[in-house]
mmCIF file of C-alpha atoms in Angstrom:
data_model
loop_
_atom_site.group_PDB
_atom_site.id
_atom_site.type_symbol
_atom_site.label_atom_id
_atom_site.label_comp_id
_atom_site.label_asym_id
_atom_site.label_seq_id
_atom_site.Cartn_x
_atom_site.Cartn_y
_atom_site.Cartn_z
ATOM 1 C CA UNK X 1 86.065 -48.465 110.589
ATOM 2 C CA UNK X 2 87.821 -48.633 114.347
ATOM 3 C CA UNK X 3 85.154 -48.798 116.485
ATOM 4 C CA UNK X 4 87.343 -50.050 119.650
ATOM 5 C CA UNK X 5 91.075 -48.779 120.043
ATOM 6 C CA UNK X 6 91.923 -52.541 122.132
ATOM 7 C CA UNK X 7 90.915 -54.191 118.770
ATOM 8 C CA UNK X 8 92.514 -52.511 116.101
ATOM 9 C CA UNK X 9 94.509 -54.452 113.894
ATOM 10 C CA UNK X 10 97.450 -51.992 113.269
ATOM 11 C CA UNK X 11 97.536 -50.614 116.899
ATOM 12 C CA UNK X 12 97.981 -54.296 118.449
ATOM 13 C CA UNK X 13 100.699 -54.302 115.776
ATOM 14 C CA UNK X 14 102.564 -51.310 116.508
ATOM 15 C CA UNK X 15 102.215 -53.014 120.582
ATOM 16 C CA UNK X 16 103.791 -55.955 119.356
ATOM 17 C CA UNK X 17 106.649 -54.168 117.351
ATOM 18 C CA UNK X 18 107.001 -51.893 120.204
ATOM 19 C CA UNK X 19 107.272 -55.428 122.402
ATOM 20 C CA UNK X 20 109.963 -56.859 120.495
ATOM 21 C CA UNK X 21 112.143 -53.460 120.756
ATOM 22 C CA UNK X 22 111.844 -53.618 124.273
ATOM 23 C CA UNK X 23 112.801 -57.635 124.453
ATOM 24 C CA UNK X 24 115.593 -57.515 122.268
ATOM 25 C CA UNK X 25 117.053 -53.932 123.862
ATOM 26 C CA UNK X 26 116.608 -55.451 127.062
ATOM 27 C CA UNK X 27 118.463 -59.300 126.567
ATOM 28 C CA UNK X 28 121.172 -57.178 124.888
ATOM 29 C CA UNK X 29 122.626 -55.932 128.319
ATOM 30 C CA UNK X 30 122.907 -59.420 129.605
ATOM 31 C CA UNK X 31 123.335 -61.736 126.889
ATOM 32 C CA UNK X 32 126.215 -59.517 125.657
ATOM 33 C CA UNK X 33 128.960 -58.189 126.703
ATOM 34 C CA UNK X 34 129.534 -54.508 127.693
ATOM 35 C CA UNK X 35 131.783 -54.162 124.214
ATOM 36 C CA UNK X 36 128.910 -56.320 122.281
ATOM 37 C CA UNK X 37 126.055 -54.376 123.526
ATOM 38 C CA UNK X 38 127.522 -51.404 121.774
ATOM 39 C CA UNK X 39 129.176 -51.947 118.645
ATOM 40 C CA UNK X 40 128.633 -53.862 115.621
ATOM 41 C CA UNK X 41 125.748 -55.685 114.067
ATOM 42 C CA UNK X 42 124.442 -56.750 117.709
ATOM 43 C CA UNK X 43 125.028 -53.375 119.367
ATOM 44 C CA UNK X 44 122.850 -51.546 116.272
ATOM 45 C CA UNK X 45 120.354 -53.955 117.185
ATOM 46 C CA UNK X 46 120.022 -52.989 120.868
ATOM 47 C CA UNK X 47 120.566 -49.595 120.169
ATOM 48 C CA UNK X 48 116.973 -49.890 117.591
ATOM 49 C CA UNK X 49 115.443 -51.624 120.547
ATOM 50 C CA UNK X 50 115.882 -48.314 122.647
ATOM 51 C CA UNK X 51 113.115 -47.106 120.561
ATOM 52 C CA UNK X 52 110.716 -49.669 122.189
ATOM 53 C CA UNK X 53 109.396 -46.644 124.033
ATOM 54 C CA UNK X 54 108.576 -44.580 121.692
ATOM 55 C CA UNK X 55 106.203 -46.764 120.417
ATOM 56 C CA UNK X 56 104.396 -47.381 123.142
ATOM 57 C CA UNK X 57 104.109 -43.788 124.823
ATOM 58 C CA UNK X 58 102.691 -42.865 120.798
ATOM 59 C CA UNK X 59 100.448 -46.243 120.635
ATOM 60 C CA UNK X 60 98.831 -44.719 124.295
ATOM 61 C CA UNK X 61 98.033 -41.501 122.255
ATOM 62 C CA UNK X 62 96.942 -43.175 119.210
ATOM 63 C CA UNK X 63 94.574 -45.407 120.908
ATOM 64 C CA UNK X 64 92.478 -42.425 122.405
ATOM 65 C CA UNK X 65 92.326 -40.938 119.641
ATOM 66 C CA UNK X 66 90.735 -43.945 117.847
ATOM 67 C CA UNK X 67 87.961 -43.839 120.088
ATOM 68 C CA UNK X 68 84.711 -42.446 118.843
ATOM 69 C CA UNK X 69 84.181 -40.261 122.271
ATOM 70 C CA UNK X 70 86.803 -39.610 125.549
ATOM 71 C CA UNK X 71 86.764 -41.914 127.701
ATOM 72 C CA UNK X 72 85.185 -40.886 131.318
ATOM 73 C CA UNK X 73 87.780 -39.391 133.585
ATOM 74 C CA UNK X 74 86.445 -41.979 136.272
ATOM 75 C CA UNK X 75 88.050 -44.843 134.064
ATOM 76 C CA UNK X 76 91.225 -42.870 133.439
ATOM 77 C CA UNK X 77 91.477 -41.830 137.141
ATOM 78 C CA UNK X 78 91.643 -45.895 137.755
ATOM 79 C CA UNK X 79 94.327 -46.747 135.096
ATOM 80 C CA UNK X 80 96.449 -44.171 136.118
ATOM 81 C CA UNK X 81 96.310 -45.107 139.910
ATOM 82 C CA UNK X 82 96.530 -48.868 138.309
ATOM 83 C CA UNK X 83 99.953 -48.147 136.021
ATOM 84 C CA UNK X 84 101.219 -45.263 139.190
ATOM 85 C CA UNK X 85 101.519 -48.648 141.124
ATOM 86 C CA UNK X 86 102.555 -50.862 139.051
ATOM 87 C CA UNK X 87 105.439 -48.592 138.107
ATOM 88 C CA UNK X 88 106.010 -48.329 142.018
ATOM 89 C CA UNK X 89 106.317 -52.045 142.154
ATOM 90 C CA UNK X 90 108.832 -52.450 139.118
ATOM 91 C CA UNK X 91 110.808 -49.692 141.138
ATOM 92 C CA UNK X 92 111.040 -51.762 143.990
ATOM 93 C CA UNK X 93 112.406 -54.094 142.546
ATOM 94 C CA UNK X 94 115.744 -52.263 142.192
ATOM 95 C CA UNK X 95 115.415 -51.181 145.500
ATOM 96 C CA UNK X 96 114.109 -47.340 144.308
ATOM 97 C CA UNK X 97 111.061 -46.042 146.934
ATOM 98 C CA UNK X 98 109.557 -44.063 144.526
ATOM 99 C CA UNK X 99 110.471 -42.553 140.680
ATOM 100 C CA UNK X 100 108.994 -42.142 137.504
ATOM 101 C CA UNK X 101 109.228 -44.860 135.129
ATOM 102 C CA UNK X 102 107.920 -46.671 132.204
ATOM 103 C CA UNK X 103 104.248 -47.594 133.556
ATOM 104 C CA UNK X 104 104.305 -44.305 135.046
ATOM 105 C CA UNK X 105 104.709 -42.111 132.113
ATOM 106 C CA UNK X 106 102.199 -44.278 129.912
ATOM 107 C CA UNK X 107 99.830 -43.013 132.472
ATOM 108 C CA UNK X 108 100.981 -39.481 132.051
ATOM 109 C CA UNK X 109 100.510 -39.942 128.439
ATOM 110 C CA UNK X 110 97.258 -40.676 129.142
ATOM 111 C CA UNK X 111 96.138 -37.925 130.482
ATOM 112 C CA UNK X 112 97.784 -35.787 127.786
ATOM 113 C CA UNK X 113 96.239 -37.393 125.310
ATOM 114 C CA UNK X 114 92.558 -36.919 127.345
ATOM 115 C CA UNK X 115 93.265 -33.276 128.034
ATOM 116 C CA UNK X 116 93.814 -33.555 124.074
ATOM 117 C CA UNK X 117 91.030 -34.934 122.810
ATOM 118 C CA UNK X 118 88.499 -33.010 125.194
ATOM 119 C CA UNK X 119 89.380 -30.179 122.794
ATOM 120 C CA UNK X 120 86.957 -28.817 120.411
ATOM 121 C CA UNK X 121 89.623 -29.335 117.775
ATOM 122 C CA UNK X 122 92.148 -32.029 119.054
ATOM 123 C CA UNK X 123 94.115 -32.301 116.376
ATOM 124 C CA UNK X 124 95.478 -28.545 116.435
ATOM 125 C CA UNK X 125 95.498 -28.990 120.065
ATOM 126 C CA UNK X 126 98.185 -31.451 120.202
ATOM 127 C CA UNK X 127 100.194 -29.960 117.278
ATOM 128 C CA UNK X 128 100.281 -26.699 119.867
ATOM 129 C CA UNK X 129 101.347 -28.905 122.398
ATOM 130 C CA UNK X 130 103.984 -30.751 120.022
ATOM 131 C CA UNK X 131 105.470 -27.482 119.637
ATOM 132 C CA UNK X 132 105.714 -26.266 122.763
ATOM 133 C CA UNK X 133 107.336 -29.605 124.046
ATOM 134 C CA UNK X 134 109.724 -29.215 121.760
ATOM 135 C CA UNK X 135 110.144 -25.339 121.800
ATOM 136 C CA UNK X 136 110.432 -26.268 126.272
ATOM 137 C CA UNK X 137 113.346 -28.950 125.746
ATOM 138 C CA UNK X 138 115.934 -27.608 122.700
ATOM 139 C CA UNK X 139 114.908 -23.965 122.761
ATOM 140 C CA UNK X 140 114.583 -22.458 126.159
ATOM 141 C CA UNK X 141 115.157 -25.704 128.310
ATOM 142 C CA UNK X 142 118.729 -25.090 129.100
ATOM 143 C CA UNK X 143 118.155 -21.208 129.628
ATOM 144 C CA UNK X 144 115.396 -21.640 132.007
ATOM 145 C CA UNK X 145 117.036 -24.901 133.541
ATOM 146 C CA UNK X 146 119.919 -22.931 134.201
ATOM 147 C CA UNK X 147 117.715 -20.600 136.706
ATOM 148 C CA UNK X 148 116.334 -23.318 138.761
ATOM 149 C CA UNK X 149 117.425 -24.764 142.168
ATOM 150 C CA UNK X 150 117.239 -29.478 143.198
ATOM 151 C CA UNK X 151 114.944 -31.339 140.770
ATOM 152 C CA UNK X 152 111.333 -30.356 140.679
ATOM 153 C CA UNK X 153 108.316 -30.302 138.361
ATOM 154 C CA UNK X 154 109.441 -27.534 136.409
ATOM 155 C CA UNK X 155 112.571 -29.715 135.498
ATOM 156 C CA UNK X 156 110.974 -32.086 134.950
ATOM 157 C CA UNK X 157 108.854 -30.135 132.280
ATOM 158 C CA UNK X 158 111.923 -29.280 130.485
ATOM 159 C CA UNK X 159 113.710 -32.308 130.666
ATOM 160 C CA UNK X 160 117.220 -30.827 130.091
ATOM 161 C CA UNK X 161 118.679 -31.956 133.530
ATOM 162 C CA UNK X 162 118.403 -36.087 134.139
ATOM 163 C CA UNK X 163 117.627 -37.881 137.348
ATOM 164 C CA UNK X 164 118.188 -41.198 138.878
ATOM 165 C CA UNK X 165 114.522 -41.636 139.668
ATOM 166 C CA UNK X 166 112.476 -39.971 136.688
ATOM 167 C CA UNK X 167 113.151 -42.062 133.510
ATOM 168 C CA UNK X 168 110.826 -39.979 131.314
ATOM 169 C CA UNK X 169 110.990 -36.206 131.675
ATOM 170 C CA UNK X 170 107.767 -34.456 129.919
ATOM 171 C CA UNK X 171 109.731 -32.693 127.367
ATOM 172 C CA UNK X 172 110.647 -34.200 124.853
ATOM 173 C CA UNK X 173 108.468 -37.525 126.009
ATOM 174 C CA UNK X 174 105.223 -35.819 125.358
ATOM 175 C CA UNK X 175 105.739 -35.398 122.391
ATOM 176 C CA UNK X 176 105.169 -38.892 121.079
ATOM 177 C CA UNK X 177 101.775 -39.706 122.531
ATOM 178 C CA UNK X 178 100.600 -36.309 121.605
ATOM 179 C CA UNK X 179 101.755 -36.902 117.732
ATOM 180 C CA UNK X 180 99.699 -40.497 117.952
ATOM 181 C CA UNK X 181 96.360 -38.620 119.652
ATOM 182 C CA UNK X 182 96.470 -36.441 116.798
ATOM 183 C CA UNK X 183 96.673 -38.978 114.279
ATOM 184 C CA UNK X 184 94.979 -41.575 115.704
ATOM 185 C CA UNK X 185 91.722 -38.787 115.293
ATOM 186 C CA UNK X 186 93.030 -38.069 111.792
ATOM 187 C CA UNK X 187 92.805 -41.996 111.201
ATOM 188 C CA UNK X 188 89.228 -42.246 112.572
ATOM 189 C CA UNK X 189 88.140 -39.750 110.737
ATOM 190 C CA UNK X 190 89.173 -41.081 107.598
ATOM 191 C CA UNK X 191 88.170 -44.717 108.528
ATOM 192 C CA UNK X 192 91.438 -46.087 107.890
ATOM 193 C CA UNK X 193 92.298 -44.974 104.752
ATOM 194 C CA UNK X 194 95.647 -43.259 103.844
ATOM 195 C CA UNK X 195 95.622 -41.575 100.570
ATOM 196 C CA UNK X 196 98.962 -41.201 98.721
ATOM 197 C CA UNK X 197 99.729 -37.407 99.771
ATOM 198 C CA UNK X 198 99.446 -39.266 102.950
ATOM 199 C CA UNK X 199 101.855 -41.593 102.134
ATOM 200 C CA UNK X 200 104.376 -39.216 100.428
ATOM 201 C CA UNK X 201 103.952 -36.720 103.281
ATOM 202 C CA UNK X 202 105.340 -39.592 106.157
ATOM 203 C CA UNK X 203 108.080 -40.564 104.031
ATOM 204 C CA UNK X 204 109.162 -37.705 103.883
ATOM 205 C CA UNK X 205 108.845 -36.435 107.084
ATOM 206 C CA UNK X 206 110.907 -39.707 108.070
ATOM 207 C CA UNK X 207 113.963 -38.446 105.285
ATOM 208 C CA UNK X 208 114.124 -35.297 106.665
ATOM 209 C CA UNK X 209 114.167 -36.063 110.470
ATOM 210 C CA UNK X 210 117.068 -39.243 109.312
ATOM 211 C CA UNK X 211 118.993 -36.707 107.366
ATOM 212 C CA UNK X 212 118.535 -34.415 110.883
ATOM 213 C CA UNK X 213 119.545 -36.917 112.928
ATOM 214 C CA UNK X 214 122.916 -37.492 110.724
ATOM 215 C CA UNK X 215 123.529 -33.594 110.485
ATOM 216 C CA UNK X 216 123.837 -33.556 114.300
ATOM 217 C CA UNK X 217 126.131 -36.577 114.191
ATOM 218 C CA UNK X 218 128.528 -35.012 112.057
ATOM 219 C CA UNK X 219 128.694 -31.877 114.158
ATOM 220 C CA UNK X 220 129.144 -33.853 117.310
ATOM 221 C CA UNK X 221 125.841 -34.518 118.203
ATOM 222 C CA UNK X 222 125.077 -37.713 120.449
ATOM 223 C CA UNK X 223 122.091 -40.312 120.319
ATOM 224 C CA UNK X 224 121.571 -40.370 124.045
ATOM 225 C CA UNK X 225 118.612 -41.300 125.296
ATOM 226 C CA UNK X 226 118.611 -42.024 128.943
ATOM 227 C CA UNK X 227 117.441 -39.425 131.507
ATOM 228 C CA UNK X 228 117.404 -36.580 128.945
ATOM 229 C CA UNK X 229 116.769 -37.199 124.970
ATOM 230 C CA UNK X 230 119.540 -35.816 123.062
ATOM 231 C CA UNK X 231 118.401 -34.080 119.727
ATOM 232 C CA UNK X 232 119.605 -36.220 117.256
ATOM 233 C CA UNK X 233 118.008 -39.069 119.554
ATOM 234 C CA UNK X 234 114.906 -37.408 119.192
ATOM 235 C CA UNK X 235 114.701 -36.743 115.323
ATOM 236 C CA UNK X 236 115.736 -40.451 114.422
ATOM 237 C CA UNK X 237 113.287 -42.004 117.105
ATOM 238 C CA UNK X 238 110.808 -39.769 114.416
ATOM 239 C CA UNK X 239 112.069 -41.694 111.186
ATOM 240 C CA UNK X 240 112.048 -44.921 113.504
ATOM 241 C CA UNK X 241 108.287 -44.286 114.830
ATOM 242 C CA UNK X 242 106.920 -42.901 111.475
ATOM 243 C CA UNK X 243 108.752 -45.720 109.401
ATOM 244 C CA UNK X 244 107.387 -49.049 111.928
ATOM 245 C CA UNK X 245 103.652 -47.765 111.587
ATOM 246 C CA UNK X 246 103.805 -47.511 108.193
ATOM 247 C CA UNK X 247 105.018 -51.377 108.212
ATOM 248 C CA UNK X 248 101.999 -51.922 110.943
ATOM 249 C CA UNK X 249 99.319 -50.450 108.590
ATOM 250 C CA UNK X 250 101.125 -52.361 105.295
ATOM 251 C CA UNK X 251 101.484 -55.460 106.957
ATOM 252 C CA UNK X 252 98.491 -55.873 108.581
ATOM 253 C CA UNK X 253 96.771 -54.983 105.357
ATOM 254 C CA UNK X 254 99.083 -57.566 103.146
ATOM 255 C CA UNK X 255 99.254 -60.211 105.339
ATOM 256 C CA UNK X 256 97.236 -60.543 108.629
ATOM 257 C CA UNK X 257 97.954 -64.097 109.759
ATOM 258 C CA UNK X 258 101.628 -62.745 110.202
ATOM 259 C CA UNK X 259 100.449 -59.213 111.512
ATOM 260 C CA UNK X 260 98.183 -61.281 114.546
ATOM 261 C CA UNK X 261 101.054 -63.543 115.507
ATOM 262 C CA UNK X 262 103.535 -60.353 116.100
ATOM 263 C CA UNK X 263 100.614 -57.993 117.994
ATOM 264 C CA UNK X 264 99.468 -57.576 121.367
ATOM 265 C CA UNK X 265 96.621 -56.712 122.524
ATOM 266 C CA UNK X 266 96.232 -53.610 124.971
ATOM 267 C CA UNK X 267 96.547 -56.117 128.212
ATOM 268 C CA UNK X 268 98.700 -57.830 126.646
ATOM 269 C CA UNK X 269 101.198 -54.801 125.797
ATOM 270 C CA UNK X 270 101.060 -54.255 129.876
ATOM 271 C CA UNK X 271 101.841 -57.483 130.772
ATOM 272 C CA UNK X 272 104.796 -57.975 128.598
ATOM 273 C CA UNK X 273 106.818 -55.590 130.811
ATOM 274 C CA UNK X 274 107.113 -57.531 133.988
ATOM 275 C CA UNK X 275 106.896 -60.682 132.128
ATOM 276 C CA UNK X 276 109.594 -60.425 130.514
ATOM 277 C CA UNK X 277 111.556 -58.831 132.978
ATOM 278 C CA UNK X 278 111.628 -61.838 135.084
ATOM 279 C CA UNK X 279 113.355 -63.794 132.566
ATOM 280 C CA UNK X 280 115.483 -61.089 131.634
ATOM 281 C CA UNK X 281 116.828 -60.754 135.354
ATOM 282 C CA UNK X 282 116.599 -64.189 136.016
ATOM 283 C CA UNK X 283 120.166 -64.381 135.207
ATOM 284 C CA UNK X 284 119.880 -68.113 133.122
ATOM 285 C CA UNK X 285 122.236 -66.931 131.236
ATOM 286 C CA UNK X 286 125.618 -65.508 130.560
ATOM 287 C CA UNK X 287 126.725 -62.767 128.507
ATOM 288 C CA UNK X 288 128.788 -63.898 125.347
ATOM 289 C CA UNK X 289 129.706 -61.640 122.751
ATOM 290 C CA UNK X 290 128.355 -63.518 119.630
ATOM 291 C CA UNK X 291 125.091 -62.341 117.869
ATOM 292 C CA UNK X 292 123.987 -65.488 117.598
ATOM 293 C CA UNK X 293 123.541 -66.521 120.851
ATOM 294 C CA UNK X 294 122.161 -63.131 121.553
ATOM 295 C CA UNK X 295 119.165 -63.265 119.255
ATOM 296 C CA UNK X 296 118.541 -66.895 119.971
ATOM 297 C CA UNK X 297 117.861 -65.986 123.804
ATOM 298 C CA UNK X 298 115.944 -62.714 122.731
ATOM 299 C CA UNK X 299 113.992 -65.087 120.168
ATOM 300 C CA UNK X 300 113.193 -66.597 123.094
ATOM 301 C CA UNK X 301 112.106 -64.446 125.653
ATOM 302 C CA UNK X 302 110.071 -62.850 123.239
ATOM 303 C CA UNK X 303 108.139 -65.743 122.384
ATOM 304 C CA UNK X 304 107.177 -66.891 125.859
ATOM 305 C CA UNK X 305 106.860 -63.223 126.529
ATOM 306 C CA UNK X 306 104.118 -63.037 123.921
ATOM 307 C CA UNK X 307 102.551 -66.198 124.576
ATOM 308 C CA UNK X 308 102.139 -65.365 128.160
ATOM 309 C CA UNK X 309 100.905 -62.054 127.739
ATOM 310 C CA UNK X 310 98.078 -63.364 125.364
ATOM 311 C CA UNK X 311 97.182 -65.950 127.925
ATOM 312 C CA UNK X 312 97.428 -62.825 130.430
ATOM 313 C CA UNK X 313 95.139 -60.927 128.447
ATOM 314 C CA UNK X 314 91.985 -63.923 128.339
ATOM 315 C CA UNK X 315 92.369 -64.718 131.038
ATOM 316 C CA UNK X 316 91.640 -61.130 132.347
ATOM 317 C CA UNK X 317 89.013 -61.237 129.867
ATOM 318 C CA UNK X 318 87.596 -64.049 131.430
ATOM 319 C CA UNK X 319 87.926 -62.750 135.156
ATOM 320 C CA UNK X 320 86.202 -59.717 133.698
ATOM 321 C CA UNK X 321 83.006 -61.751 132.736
ATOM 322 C CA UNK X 322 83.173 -64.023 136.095
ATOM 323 C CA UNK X 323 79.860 -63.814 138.460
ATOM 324 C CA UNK X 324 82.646 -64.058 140.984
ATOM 325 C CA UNK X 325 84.711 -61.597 139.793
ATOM 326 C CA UNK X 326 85.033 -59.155 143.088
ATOM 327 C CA UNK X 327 86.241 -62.237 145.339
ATOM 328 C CA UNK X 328 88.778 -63.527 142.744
ATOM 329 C CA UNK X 329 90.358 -60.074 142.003
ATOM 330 C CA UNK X 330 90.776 -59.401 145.838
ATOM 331 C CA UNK X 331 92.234 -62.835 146.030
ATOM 332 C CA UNK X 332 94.398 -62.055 143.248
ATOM 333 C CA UNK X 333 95.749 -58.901 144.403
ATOM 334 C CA UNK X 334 96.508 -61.272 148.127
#
């Protein structure tokens, strides 16, 4: 029975999964050529890592909703100034002052999925709010987008109109943590066990939203995903999301040893970001157009990515138990 979201088997999983995505998406513009990072067997691999967010923004939501009780706001209030910064510092280092970005919005999801769960009933809370997310971005979005003036909050609400500094509008973004807060309490509930309506019920869900995603492809739709989330994006990032936790939960279950090498803990899914980022930029290596070479380097970078994140991860474990602790985090943070 979950007892500690950090520690659950599947959900350090899904991290890991979600960590790989993000590796392989990312080596992909700079192992590969522009032509290579687009087409073929190599581009369809980059283009499956784009879904790296997805998991993670839904592995924030299912996480709190694995926990017995809410957190205290007083915690949240410090990991959201904690992620607001660290997405600052990522931004400087492309020379933007100040933007939304990845760290950012997993502290956004955050406090989604505690305004969620400090619902009598949390689960019909964030099916409402699933709705109208998605009722906001591909019903009225463009109407009401149409009516308003620069880039504000309320754009950024609907999500319809992209900008250079906000990577992750709310709508359709939202979305994902909200679905994993309101299954993650469906999953505590039932103490981890899936029954075969279950079962039937995801796979299907995942067929219908594949089937929507190629509908809107062969009407002209587009799987764009940067700025604003294009709609047959959105329903195949469902299939994609849907399809990898059901491989967490089965693999973790059938074979563990594998399961534990491929996860990450909850540290360790933060520290993966700007790890591997500084080999990605480090610019080691050239951009060739073979696969080979391209999933050799990504191999790579995702193993010392995971390696170091895991070391990351005791080791703030360890700081976190230190006597000392208050004059080695200031001297860290020198």
């Amino acid at each position: 029975s979950p007892t500690g979201a950090d520690r659950v088997a599947e959900l350090d999983l899904l991290r890991g999964l979600a960590g790989l995505l993000m590796v392989f998406n990312h080596v992909g513009y700079v192992a590969l050529s522009p032509q290579a990072a687009v087409n073929g067997a190599a581009g369809a691999v980059v283009f499956l890592g784009s879904m790296a967010p997805v998991l993670f923004f839904f592995a924030t939501g299912f996480g709190g909703g694995l926990a017995a009780r809410p957190g205290a706001w007083r915690s949240l209030a410090d990991k959201v100034l904690l992620l607001m910064l660290a997405d600052q510092f990522l931004g400087w280092s492309l020379g933007r002052p100040l933007g939304l970005d990845f760290f950012g919005f997993i502290a956004v999801s955050m406090i989604a999925t505690r305004l969620v769960l400090a619902a009598s009933r949390p689960v019909a809370a964030a099916a409402a709010g699933i709705l109208a997310v998605l009722l906001l971005r591909y019903g009225l979005g463009k109407t009401w987008d149409a009516a308003l003036d620069g880039y504000g909050f309320l754009r950024w609400g609907i999500g319809v109109t992209p900008h250079d500094a906000v990577s992750y509008p709310a709508a359709p973004w939202l979305v994902y943590p909200l679905l994993g807060a309101g299954l993650g309490v469906l999953y505590r509930r039932h103490a981890g066990r899936i029954t075969m309506n279950a079962w039937i019920g995801l796979a299907a869900v995942s067929i219908a939203c594949t089937a929507s995603a190629g509908v809107l492809a062969w009407h002209g739709g587009s799987f764009h995903r940067w700025g604003s989330v294009a709609a047959a994006f959105f329903a195949l990032s469902v299939a994609v999301l849907l399809s990898l936790a059901a491989l967490s939960v089965a693999l973790t279950r059938a074979s563990p040893s594998v399961a534990a090498a491929l996860s990450l803990g909850g540290v360790a899914s933060f520290a993966v970001v700007p790890l591997h980022y500084a080999m990605v930029r480090s610019g080691a290596f050239g951009a060739h157009d073979g696969i080979a070479f391209y999933l050799a380097v990504a191999g790579l970078i995702a193993a010392l990515s995971f390696v170091l994140s895991n070391a990351f991860e005791r080791a703030a474990a360890a700081l976190s138990r230190s006597p000392h602790r208050s004059r080695l985090i200031v001297a860290a943070l020198v």
